[in-house]
CSV table of C-alpha atoms and ligand atoms in Angstrom, one decimal:
chain,number,residue,atom,x,y,z
A,1,GLY,CA,102.8,135.3,76.9
A,2,HIS,CA,105.8,133.7,75.2
A,3,GLN,CA,106.5,130.0,76.0
A,4,TYR,CA,110.1,129.1,77.0
A,5,ALA,CA,111.5,125.6,77.5
A,6,ASN,CA,113.6,126.3,80.6
A,7,ILE,CA,111.9,129.1,82.4
A,8,LEU,CA,108.4,130.1,83.4
A,9,THR,CA,107.2,133.7,83.1
A,10,GLU,CA,104.3,135.6,84.7
A,11,THR,CA,103.4,139.2,85.4
A,12,LYS,CA,101.6,140.6,88.4
A,13,GLY,CA,100.7,144.2,87.8
A,14,ARG,CA,103.9,146.0,86.9
A,15,VAL,CA,106.1,143.2,88.2
A,16,ALA,CA,107.5,140.4,86.0
A,17,ILE,CA,108.4,137.1,87.6
A,18,ILE,CA,110.9,134.7,85.9
A,19,THR,CA,111.2,131.2,87.4
A,20,LEU,CA,114.2,129.1,86.4
A,21,ASN,CA,112.7,125.7,85.6
A,22,ARG,CA,114.9,122.7,85.2
A,23,PRO,CA,114.0,121.0,88.5
A,24,ASP,CA,115.5,117.6,87.5
A,25,ALA,CA,118.9,119.2,87.3
A,26,LEU,CA,118.4,121.5,90.3
A,27,ASN,CA,118.1,124.3,87.7
A,28,ALA,CA,121.7,123.8,86.5
A,29,LEU,CA,122.4,126.6,84.1
A,30,ASN,CA,123.1,125.7,80.4
A,31,SER,CA,123.2,127.8,77.3
A,32,PRO,CA,119.5,127.2,76.3
A,33,LEU,CA,118.3,128.2,79.8
A,34,MET,CA,120.5,131.3,79.8
A,35,LYS,CA,119.3,132.2,76.4
A,36,ASP,CA,115.6,131.9,77.6
A,37,LEU,CA,116.4,134.0,80.7
A,38,ASN,CA,118.2,136.7,78.7
A,39,ASP,CA,115.5,136.8,76.1
A,40,ALA,CA,112.7,137.1,78.7
A,41,LEU,CA,114.7,139.8,80.5
A,42,ARG,CA,115.1,141.8,77.3
A,43,VAL,CA,111.4,141.6,76.6
A,44,TYR,CA,110.4,142.8,80.0
A,45,ASP,CA,113.1,145.5,80.0
A,46,ALA,CA,111.4,146.9,76.8
A,47,ASP,CA,107.8,146.4,78.1
A,48,GLU,CA,106.3,149.7,79.2
A,49,GLY,CA,103.9,147.9,81.5
A,50,ILE,CA,106.8,146.5,83.6
A,51,GLY,CA,108.7,148.4,86.3
A,52,ALA,CA,110.7,145.6,88.1
A,53,ILE,CA,111.6,142.0,87.5
A,54,VAL,CA,111.9,139.1,90.0
A,55,VAL,CA,114.1,136.1,89.2
A,56,THR,CA,113.5,133.0,91.3
A,57,GLY,CA,114.1,129.3,91.1
A,58,GLY,CA,112.6,126.3,92.9
A,59,GLU,CA,112.2,125.3,96.5
A,60,LYS,CA,115.3,123.1,96.5
A,61,ALA,CA,117.5,125.2,94.2
A,62,PHE,CA,117.7,128.7,92.8
A,63,ALA,CA,120.4,127.1,90.6
A,64,ALA,CA,123.1,124.6,91.5
A,65,GLY,CA,125.6,126.0,89.1
A,66,ALA,CA,126.5,125.6,85.5
A,67,ASP,CA,125.6,122.2,84.0
A,68,ILE,CA,128.6,120.0,85.0
A,69,LYS,CA,127.5,117.2,82.6
A,70,GLU,CA,127.7,119.6,79.7
A,71,MET,CA,130.9,121.2,80.8
A,72,GLN,CA,132.9,118.0,81.5
A,73,PRO,CA,133.9,117.2,77.9
A,74,LEU,CA,134.6,120.9,76.8
A,75,THR,CA,138.1,121.8,75.7
A,76,PHE,CA,140.0,125.1,76.0
A,77,VAL,CA,139.7,125.7,72.3
A,78,ASP,CA,135.9,125.0,72.3
A,79,ASN,CA,135.5,127.5,75.1
A,80,TYR,CA,137.7,130.1,73.6
A,81,LYS,CA,136.2,129.8,70.1
A,82,LYS,CA,132.6,129.9,71.4
A,83,ASN,CA,133.4,132.4,74.2
A,84,PHE,CA,131.7,130.0,76.6
A,85,ILE,CA,129.8,132.0,79.3
A,86,GLY,CA,130.6,135.2,77.4
A,87,ASP,CA,127.0,135.5,76.3
A,88,TRP,CA,125.5,134.5,79.7
A,89,THR,CA,125.9,137.8,81.3
A,90,GLY,CA,123.1,139.6,79.5
A,91,VAL,CA,121.4,140.0,82.9
A,92,THR,CA,123.9,142.8,83.6
A,93,THR,CA,122.7,144.8,80.6
A,94,ILE,CA,119.1,145.1,81.8
A,95,ARG,CA,118.2,148.6,82.9
A,96,LYS,CA,115.2,147.9,85.1
A,97,PRO,CA,115.8,146.6,88.6
A,98,ILE,CA,116.1,142.8,89.0
A,99,LEU,CA,115.5,141.2,92.4
A,100,ALA,CA,116.8,137.6,93.0
A,101,ALA,CA,114.6,135.5,95.3
A,102,VAL,CA,116.8,132.6,96.4
A,103,ASN,CA,115.4,129.5,98.0
A,104,GLY,CA,117.7,126.5,98.3
A,105,PHE,CA,121.0,126.2,96.5
A,106,ALA,CA,122.7,129.1,94.8
A,107,LEU,CA,126.0,127.5,93.9
A,108,GLY,CA,128.7,128.3,91.4
A,109,GLY,CA,127.0,130.0,88.4
A,110,GLY,CA,123.8,130.1,90.4
A,111,CYS,CA,125.4,132.3,93.0
A,112,GLU,CA,127.0,134.3,90.2
A,113,LEU,CA,123.6,134.7,88.5
A,114,ALA,CA,122.1,136.0,91.8
A,115,MET,CA,125.0,138.5,92.1
A,116,MET,CA,124.3,139.8,88.6
A,117,CYS,CA,120.9,140.8,89.9
A,118,ASP,CA,120.4,144.1,91.8
A,119,ILE,CA,119.2,142.9,95.1
A,120,ILE,CA,119.4,139.3,96.6
A,121,TYR,CA,116.7,138.1,99.0
A,122,ALA,CA,117.1,134.7,100.6
A,123,GLY,CA,114.7,132.1,102.1
A,124,ASP,CA,115.9,130.9,105.5
A,125,ARG,CA,117.2,127.6,104.1
A,126,ALA,CA,119.1,129.1,101.2
A,127,VAL,CA,122.7,128.0,100.6
A,128,PHE,CA,125.3,130.1,98.8
A,129,GLY,CA,128.7,129.0,97.6
A,130,GLN,CA,131.4,129.0,94.9
A,131,PRO,CA,132.4,125.3,94.9
A,132,GLU,CA,134.2,125.3,91.5
A,133,ILE,CA,137.5,124.5,93.2
A,134,LYS,CA,136.2,121.1,94.0
A,135,LEU,CA,135.7,120.4,90.2
A,136,GLY,CA,139.3,121.5,89.3
A,137,VAL,CA,138.2,125.0,88.0
A,138,ILE,CA,137.4,128.4,89.4
A,139,PRO,CA,134.3,130.7,89.2
A,140,GLY,CA,133.8,131.9,85.6
A,141,ALA,CA,130.9,134.3,85.6
A,142,GLY,CA,132.0,136.9,88.2
A,143,GLY,CA,132.3,134.9,91.4
A,144,THR,CA,135.9,136.1,92.2
A,145,GLN,CA,135.0,139.7,91.4
A,146,ARG,CA,131.4,140.4,92.5
A,147,LEU,CA,131.6,138.3,95.6
A,148,THR,CA,134.8,140.2,96.7
A,149,LYS,CA,132.9,143.5,96.2
A,150,ALA,CA,129.9,142.1,98.2
A,151,ILE,CA,131.6,140.5,101.2
A,152,GLY,CA,135.3,141.5,101.0
A,153,LYS,CA,138.5,139.6,100.4
A,154,SER,CA,138.9,137.3,103.4
A,155,LYS,CA,135.4,135.8,103.2
A,156,THR,CA,135.6,135.5,99.4
A,157,MET,CA,139.0,133.8,99.5
A,158,GLU,CA,137.6,131.4,102.1
A,159,GLN,CA,134.5,130.6,99.9
A,160,VAL,CA,136.5,130.3,96.6
A,161,LEU,CA,139.5,128.5,98.0
A,162,THR,CA,137.7,125.9,100.1
A,163,GLY,CA,134.3,125.6,98.3
A,164,LYS,CA,132.5,125.8,101.6
A,165,PHE,CA,128.8,126.8,101.6
A,166,MET,CA,127.3,129.8,103.4
A,167,ASN,CA,123.8,129.7,104.8
A,168,ALA,CA,121.3,132.5,104.5
A,169,GLU,CA,122.0,134.0,107.9
A,170,GLU,CA,125.8,134.1,107.2
A,171,ALA,CA,125.1,135.6,103.7
A,172,GLU,CA,123.0,138.3,105.2
A,173,LYS,CA,125.5,139.1,107.9
A,174,ALA,CA,128.2,139.3,105.3
A,175,GLY,CA,126.2,141.7,103.1
A,176,LEU,CA,125.6,139.3,100.1
A,177,VAL,CA,121.9,139.2,100.9
A,178,ALA,CA,119.7,142.2,101.7
A,179,ARG,CA,117.2,140.3,103.9
A,180,VAL,CA,116.2,136.8,104.8
A,181,PHE,CA,112.5,135.6,105.0
A,182,PRO,CA,110.9,132.3,105.9
A,183,ALA,CA,111.2,130.1,102.8
A,184,ALA,CA,107.5,129.8,102.3
A,185,SER,CA,106.9,133.6,102.3
A,186,LEU,CA,110.0,134.6,100.4
A,187,LEU,CA,108.4,135.2,97.0
A,188,GLU,CA,105.5,137.1,98.4
A,189,GLU,CA,107.8,139.4,100.4
A,190,VAL,CA,110.1,140.0,97.3
A,191,LEU,CA,107.0,140.7,95.2
A,192,LYS,CA,106.0,143.4,97.8
A,193,VAL,CA,109.5,145.1,97.4
A,194,ALA,CA,109.3,144.8,93.6
A,195,LYS,CA,105.8,146.3,93.6
A,196,THR,CA,107.1,149.3,95.6
A,197,ILE,CA,110.0,149.8,93.2
A,198,ALA,CA,107.7,149.5,90.2
A,199,SER,CA,105.3,152.1,91.6
A,200,TYR,CA,107.9,154.9,91.4
A,201,SER,CA,108.8,157.2,88.5
A,202,LEU,CA,110.8,155.0,86.1
A,203,PRO,CA,113.4,157.6,85.1
A,204,SER,CA,114.5,158.0,88.7
A,205,VAL,CA,114.5,154.2,89.3
A,206,LEU,CA,116.7,153.6,86.2
A,207,MET,CA,119.0,156.4,87.1
A,208,ALA,CA,119.3,155.2,90.7
A,209,LYS,CA,120.3,151.7,89.5
A,210,GLU,CA,122.7,153.2,87.0
A,211,ALA,CA,124.4,155.4,89.6
A,212,VAL,CA,124.8,152.7,92.2
A,213,ASN,CA,126.3,150.4,89.5
A,214,LYS,CA,128.7,153.1,88.5
A,215,SER,CA,130.4,152.8,91.9
A,216,PHE,CA,131.7,149.4,90.9
A,217,GLU,CA,133.4,150.7,87.8
A,218,VAL,CA,135.0,154.1,88.4
A,219,PRO,CA,136.9,156.1,91.1
A,220,LEU,CA,134.9,157.9,93.7
A,221,SER,CA,135.4,161.4,92.1
A,222,GLU,CA,134.0,160.1,88.8
A,223,GLY,CA,131.1,158.3,90.5
A,224,LEU,CA,130.2,161.4,92.4
A,225,HIS,CA,130.4,163.5,89.3
A,226,PHE,CA,128.1,161.0,87.4
A,227,GLU,CA,125.6,161.0,90.3
A,228,ARG,CA,125.5,164.8,90.4
A,229,ARG,CA,124.8,165.0,86.6
A,230,LEU,CA,122.0,162.4,86.9
A,231,PHE,CA,120.6,164.2,90.0
A,232,HIS,CA,120.6,167.6,88.1
A,233,SER,CA,119.0,166.0,85.0
A,234,LEU,CA,116.0,164.6,87.0
A,235,PHE,CA,114.9,168.2,87.5
A,236,ALA,CA,114.1,168.2,83.8
A,237,THR,CA,111.3,165.6,84.4
A,238,GLU,CA,107.7,166.3,85.2
A,239,ASP,CA,107.9,163.7,87.9
A,240,GLN,CA,110.3,165.7,90.0
A,241,LYS,CA,107.8,168.6,90.0
A,242,GLU,CA,105.0,166.2,90.7
A,243,GLY,CA,106.8,164.3,93.5
A,244,MET,CA,107.8,167.4,95.3
A,245,ASP,CA,104.4,169.1,94.8
A,246,ALA,CA,102.6,166.0,96.1
A,247,PHE,CA,104.8,166.0,99.2
A,248,GLN,CA,104.0,169.6,100.0
A,249,ASN,CA,100.3,169.0,99.5
A,250,LYS,CA,100.3,165.8,101.5
A,251,ARG,CA,98.9,163.7,98.6
A,252,LYS,CA,100.1,160.7,96.6
A,253,PRO,CA,102.1,161.5,93.5
A,254,GLN,CA,100.6,160.7,90.1
A,255,TRP,CA,103.7,159.7,88.2
A,256,LYS,CA,103.7,160.6,84.5
A,257,HIS,CA,106.5,158.3,83.5
A,258,GLN,CA,106.3,154.7,84.7
B,301,LIG,N1,125.1,120.4,86.8
B,301,LIG,C1,124.4,119.4,86.3
B,301,LIG,N2,123.6,118.6,87.1
B,301,LIG,C2,123.5,118.9,88.4
B,301,LIG,C3,124.2,120.0,89.0
B,301,LIG,C4,125.0,120.8,88.1
B,301,LIG,N3,125.7,121.9,88.6
B,301,LIG,N4,123.8,120.1,90.3
B,301,LIG,C5,123.0,119.1,90.5
B,301,LIG,N5,122.8,118.4,89.4
B,301,LIG,C6,121.9,117.2,89.2
B,301,LIG,C7,122.6,116.0,89.9
B,301,LIG,O1,123.5,115.4,89.0
B,301,LIG,C8,121.4,115.1,90.1
B,301,LIG,O2,121.0,114.5,88.8
B,301,LIG,P1,120.8,112.9,88.7
B,301,LIG,O3,119.6,112.6,89.5
B,301,LIG,O4,120.6,112.7,87.2
B,301,LIG,O5,122.1,112.3,89.3
B,301,LIG,C9,120.3,116.1,90.4
B,301,LIG,O6,120.7,117.3,89.9
B,301,LIG,C10,120.1,116.2,91.9
B,301,LIG,O7,121.3,116.5,92.6
B,301,LIG,P2,121.9,115.6,93.8
B,301,LIG,O8,121.4,114.2,93.7
B,301,LIG,O9,123.4,115.8,93.8
B,301,LIG,O10,121.2,116.4,95.0
B,301,LIG,P3,121.8,116.5,96.5
B,301,LIG,O11,120.7,117.0,97.3
B,301,LIG,O12,122.4,115.2,96.9
B,301,LIG,O13,123.0,117.6,96.4
B,301,LIG,C11,124.0,119.6,95.7
B,301,LIG,C12,122.7,118.9,96.1
B,301,LIG,C13,124.8,119.8,97.0
B,301,LIG,C14,123.6,121.0,95.2
B,301,LIG,C15,124.8,118.8,94.7
B,301,LIG,O14,123.9,118.5,93.6
B,301,LIG,C16,126.0,119.6,94.1
B,301,LIG,O15,127.0,119.7,94.8
B,301,LIG,N6,125.8,120.1,92.9
B,301,LIG,C17,126.9,120.7,92.2
B,301,LIG,C18,127.2,122.1,92.7
B,301,LIG,C19,128.4,122.7,92.0
B,301,LIG,O16,129.5,122.2,92.0
B,301,LIG,N7,128.1,123.8,91.3
B,301,LIG,C20,129.2,124.6,90.6
B,301,LIG,C21,129.2,124.1,89.2
B,301,LIG,S1,130.6,124.8,88.3
B,301,LIG,C22,130.0,126.4,87.8
B,301,LIG,O17,128.9,126.8,88.1
B,301,LIG,C23,130.9,127.2,87.0
B,301,LIG,C24,130.4,128.6,86.8
B,301,LIG,C25,130.3,129.0,85.4
B,301,LIG,C26,129.6,130.3,85.1
B,301,LIG,C27,128.1,130.2,85.1
B,301,LIG,C28,127.5,131.4,84.6
B,301,LIG,C29,126.1,131.8,85.1
């Protein structure tokens, strides 16, 4: 496959694995890394052989935030003119499910990147936080918005205003993380989930993701309307007939569209 400078890519069956790979800087996120990540995600999103994508980091860090050394000299005008971070959010435009497997630190932009994914799984020694306040700034890639939606106002205010870290257990209890696994088996467990998702009919998987994400954007009545329309439309697929026929005949469905 394609070689990237800041990430590693690999596929296992219908699952793609992207590993953030700047270990010397604890996978600190910079523009070249985010470009590699977004490029690889777009390639897999378009790849008919892929049904789900796992994004992971290293043992010590998923990502310790945006690169502070690079950010320190930036000015308001630089940031504004170049729309700094504006082009880092390509993750949220990917249609296939993205599972974050977080071992170690997911801080600042690292936590924000994990929250741009669809499901977060954590190793038991993972650490989450939005410590930007300690650097004289605030979260810049969704931390104040997505964390509030994930864990509520009070817990988010505490994280964002004090910069304190949250361990994996707390993150799971708060609802930021779907499940916690022993660090050594995290990737294997997440791959199992990704394999399951990738085994289903792709149109229903894409619509399920789209419908859940809609709930973050529109009032309940609009979200329910959108869900109903998608639900109805799936009855136009061969895979709805196949899935329901297979259930009745107690056999495994043979999906036409993956
Ligand atoms: N940027 C650049 N380099 C970093 C970063 C970072 N965010 N984090 C760690 N490093 C580097 C260190 O400078 C060090 O390099 P060197 O050996 O050259 O000095 C190396 O990684 C190892 O780090 P430490 O020696 O500090 O390791 P420790 O185990 O002592 O500590 C910590 C680990 C606690 C993770 C510590 O490194 C730390 O606090 N890091 C900074 C965490 C942080 O403040 N993150 C928020 C950054 S601001 C931000 O993310 C804004 C969001 C913008 C949007 C992003 C969009 C996706």
